[in-house]
mmCIF file of C-alpha atoms in Angstrom:
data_model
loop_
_atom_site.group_PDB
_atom_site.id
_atom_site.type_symbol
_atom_site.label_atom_id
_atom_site.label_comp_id
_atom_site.label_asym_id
_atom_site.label_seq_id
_atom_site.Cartn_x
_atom_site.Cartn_y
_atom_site.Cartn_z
ATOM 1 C CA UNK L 1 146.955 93.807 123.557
ATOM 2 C CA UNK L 2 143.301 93.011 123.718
ATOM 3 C CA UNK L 3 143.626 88.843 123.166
ATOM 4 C CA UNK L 4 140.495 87.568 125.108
ATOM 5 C CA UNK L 5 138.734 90.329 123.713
ATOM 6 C CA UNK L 6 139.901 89.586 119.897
ATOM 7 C CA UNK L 7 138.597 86.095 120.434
ATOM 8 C CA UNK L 8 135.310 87.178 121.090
ATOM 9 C CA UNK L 9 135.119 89.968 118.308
ATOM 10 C CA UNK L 10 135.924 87.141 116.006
ATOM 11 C CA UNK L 11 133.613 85.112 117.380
ATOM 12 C CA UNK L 12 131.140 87.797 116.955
ATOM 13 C CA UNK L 13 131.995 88.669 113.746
ATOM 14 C CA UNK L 14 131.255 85.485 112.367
ATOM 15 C CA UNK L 15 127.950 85.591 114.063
ATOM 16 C CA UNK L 16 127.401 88.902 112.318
ATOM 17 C CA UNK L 17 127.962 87.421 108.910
ATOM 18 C CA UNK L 18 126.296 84.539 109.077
ATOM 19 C CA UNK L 19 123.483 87.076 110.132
ATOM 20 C CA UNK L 20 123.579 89.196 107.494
ATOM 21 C CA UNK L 21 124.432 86.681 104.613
ATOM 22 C CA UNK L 22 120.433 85.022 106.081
ATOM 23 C CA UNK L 23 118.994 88.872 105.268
ATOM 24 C CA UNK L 24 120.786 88.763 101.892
ATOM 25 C CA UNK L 25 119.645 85.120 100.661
ATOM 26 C CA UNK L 26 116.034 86.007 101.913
ATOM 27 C CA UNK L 27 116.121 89.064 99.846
ATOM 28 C CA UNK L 28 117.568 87.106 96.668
ATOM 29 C CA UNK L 29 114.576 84.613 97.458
ATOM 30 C CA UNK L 30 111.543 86.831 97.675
ATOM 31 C CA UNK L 31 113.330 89.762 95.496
ATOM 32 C CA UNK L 32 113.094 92.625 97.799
ATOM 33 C CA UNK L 33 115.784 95.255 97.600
ATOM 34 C CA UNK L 34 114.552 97.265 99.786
ATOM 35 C CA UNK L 35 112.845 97.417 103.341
ATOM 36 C CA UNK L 36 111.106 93.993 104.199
ATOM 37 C CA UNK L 37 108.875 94.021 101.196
ATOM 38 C CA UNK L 38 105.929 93.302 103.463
ATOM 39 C CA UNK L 39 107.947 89.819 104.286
ATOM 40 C CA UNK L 40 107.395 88.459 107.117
ATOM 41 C CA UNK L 41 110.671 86.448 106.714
ATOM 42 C CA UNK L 42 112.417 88.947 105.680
ATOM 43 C CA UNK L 43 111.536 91.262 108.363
ATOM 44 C CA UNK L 44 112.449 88.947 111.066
ATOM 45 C CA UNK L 45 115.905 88.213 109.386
ATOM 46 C CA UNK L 46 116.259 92.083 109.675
ATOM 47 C CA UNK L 47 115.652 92.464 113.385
ATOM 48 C CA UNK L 48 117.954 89.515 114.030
ATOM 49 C CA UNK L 49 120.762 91.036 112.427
ATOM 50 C CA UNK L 50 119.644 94.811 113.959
ATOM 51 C CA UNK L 51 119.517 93.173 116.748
ATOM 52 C CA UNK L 52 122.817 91.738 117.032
ATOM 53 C CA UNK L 53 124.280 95.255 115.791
ATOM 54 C CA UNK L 54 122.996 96.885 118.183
ATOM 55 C CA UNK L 55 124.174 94.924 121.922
ATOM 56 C CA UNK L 56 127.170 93.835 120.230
ATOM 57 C CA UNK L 57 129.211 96.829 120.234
ATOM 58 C CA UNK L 58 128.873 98.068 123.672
ATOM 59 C CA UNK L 59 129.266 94.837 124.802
ATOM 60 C CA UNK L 60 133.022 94.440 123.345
ATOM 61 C CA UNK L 61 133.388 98.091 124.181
ATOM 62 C CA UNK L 62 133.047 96.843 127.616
ATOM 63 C CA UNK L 63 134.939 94.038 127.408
ATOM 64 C CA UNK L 64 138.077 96.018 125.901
ATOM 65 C CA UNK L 65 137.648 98.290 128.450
ATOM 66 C CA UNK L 66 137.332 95.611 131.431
ATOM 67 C CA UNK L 67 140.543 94.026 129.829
ATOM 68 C CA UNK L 68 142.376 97.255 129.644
ATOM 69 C CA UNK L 69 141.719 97.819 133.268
ATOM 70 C CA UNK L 70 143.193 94.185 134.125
ATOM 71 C CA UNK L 71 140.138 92.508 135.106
ATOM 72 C CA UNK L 72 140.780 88.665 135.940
ATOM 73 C CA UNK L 73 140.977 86.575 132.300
ATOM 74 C CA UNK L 74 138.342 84.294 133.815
ATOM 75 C CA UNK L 75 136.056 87.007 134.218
ATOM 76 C CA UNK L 76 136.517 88.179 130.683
ATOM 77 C CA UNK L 77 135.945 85.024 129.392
ATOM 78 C CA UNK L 78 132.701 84.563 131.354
ATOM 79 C CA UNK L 79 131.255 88.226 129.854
ATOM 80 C CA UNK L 80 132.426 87.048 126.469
ATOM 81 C CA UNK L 81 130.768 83.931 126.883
ATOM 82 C CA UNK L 82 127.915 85.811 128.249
ATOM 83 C CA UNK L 83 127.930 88.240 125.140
ATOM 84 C CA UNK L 84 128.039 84.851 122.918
ATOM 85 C CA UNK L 85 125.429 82.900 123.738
ATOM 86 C CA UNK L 86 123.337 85.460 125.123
ATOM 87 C CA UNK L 87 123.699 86.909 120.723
ATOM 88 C CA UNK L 88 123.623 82.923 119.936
ATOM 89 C CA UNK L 89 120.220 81.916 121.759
ATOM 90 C CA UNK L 90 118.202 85.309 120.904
ATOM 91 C CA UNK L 91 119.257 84.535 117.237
ATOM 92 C CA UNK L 92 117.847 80.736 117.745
ATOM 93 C CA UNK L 93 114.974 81.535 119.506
ATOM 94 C CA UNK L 94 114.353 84.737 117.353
ATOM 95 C CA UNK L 95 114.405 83.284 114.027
ATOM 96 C CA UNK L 96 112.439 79.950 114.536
ATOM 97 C CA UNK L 97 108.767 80.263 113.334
ATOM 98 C CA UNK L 98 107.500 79.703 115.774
ATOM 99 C CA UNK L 99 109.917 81.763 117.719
ATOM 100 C CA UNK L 100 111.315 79.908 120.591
ATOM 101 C CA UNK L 101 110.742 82.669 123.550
ATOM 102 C CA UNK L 102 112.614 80.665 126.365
ATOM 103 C CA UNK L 103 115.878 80.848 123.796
ATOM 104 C CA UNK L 104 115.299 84.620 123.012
ATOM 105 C CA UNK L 105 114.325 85.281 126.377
ATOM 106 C CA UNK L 106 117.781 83.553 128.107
ATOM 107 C CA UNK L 107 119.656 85.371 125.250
ATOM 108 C CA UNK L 108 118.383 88.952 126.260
ATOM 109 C CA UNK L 109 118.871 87.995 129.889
ATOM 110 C CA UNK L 110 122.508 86.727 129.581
ATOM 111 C CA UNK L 111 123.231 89.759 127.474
ATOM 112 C CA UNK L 112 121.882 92.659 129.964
ATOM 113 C CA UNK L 113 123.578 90.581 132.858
ATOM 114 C CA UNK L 114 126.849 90.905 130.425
ATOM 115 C CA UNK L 115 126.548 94.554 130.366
ATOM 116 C CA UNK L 116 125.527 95.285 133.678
ATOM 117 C CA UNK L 117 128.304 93.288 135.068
ATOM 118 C CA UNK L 118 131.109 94.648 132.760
ATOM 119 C CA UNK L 119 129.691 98.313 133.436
ATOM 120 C CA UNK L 120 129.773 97.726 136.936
ATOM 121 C CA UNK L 121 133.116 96.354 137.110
ATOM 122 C CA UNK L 122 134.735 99.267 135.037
ATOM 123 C CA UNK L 123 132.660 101.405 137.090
ATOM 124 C CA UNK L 124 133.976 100.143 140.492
ATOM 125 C CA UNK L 125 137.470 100.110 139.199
ATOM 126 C CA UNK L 126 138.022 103.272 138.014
ATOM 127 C CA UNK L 127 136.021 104.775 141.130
ATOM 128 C CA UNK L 128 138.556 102.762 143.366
#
């Protein structure tokens, strides 16, 4: 049983709904179906929720794996709080206007830290 894992793919999928229901409203507002429509909004909305889609699932990949291998709870709980708000500030600081770079800048950070670390650790346990 994956529990401190579940509580951050809920967490996460929350985040990823909230994501994508912002891309659907801005599309509903500016009436693109398609693409960005040339939207600046729109197009940012887009990459926040791409972006998102595409750290998250390695990242609880990891985690499920680190957890499986019996790393220490605390541990898991600092890479899913890692995975959290690293997703939570990028989407802040990412979908501001003006963007606040400091935000997405942490949020990038703790997210490669998140991966490195869990990689490493499954890594060094099953070479052990």
């Amino acid at each position: 049983m994956l529990a401190i894992t579940s509580l951050y793919a809920g967490a996460a999928a929350l985040m990823f709904v909230y994501l994508t229901l912002a891309v659907s409203r801005l599309r509903i507002k500016h009436r693109v179906s398609v693409g960005d429509g040339d939207n600046r909004a729109v197009l940012v909305a887009i990459r926040a929720q791409g972006n998102f889609v595409e750290y998250t699932p390695i990242s609880l990949i990891l985690m499920a794996a680190a957890e499986t291998q019996g790393a220490p709870t605390l541990a898991l709980h600092a890479l899913g709080a890692m995975l959290i708000g690293g997703r939570l500030l990028h989407a802040i600081g990412f979908t501001r206007h003006p963007q606040i770079l400091i935000l997405r800048q942490a949020g990038i950070v703790l997210n490669l830290v998140m991966v490195l670390a869990a990689g490493l650790g499954i890594l060094a346990h099953a070479l052990l």
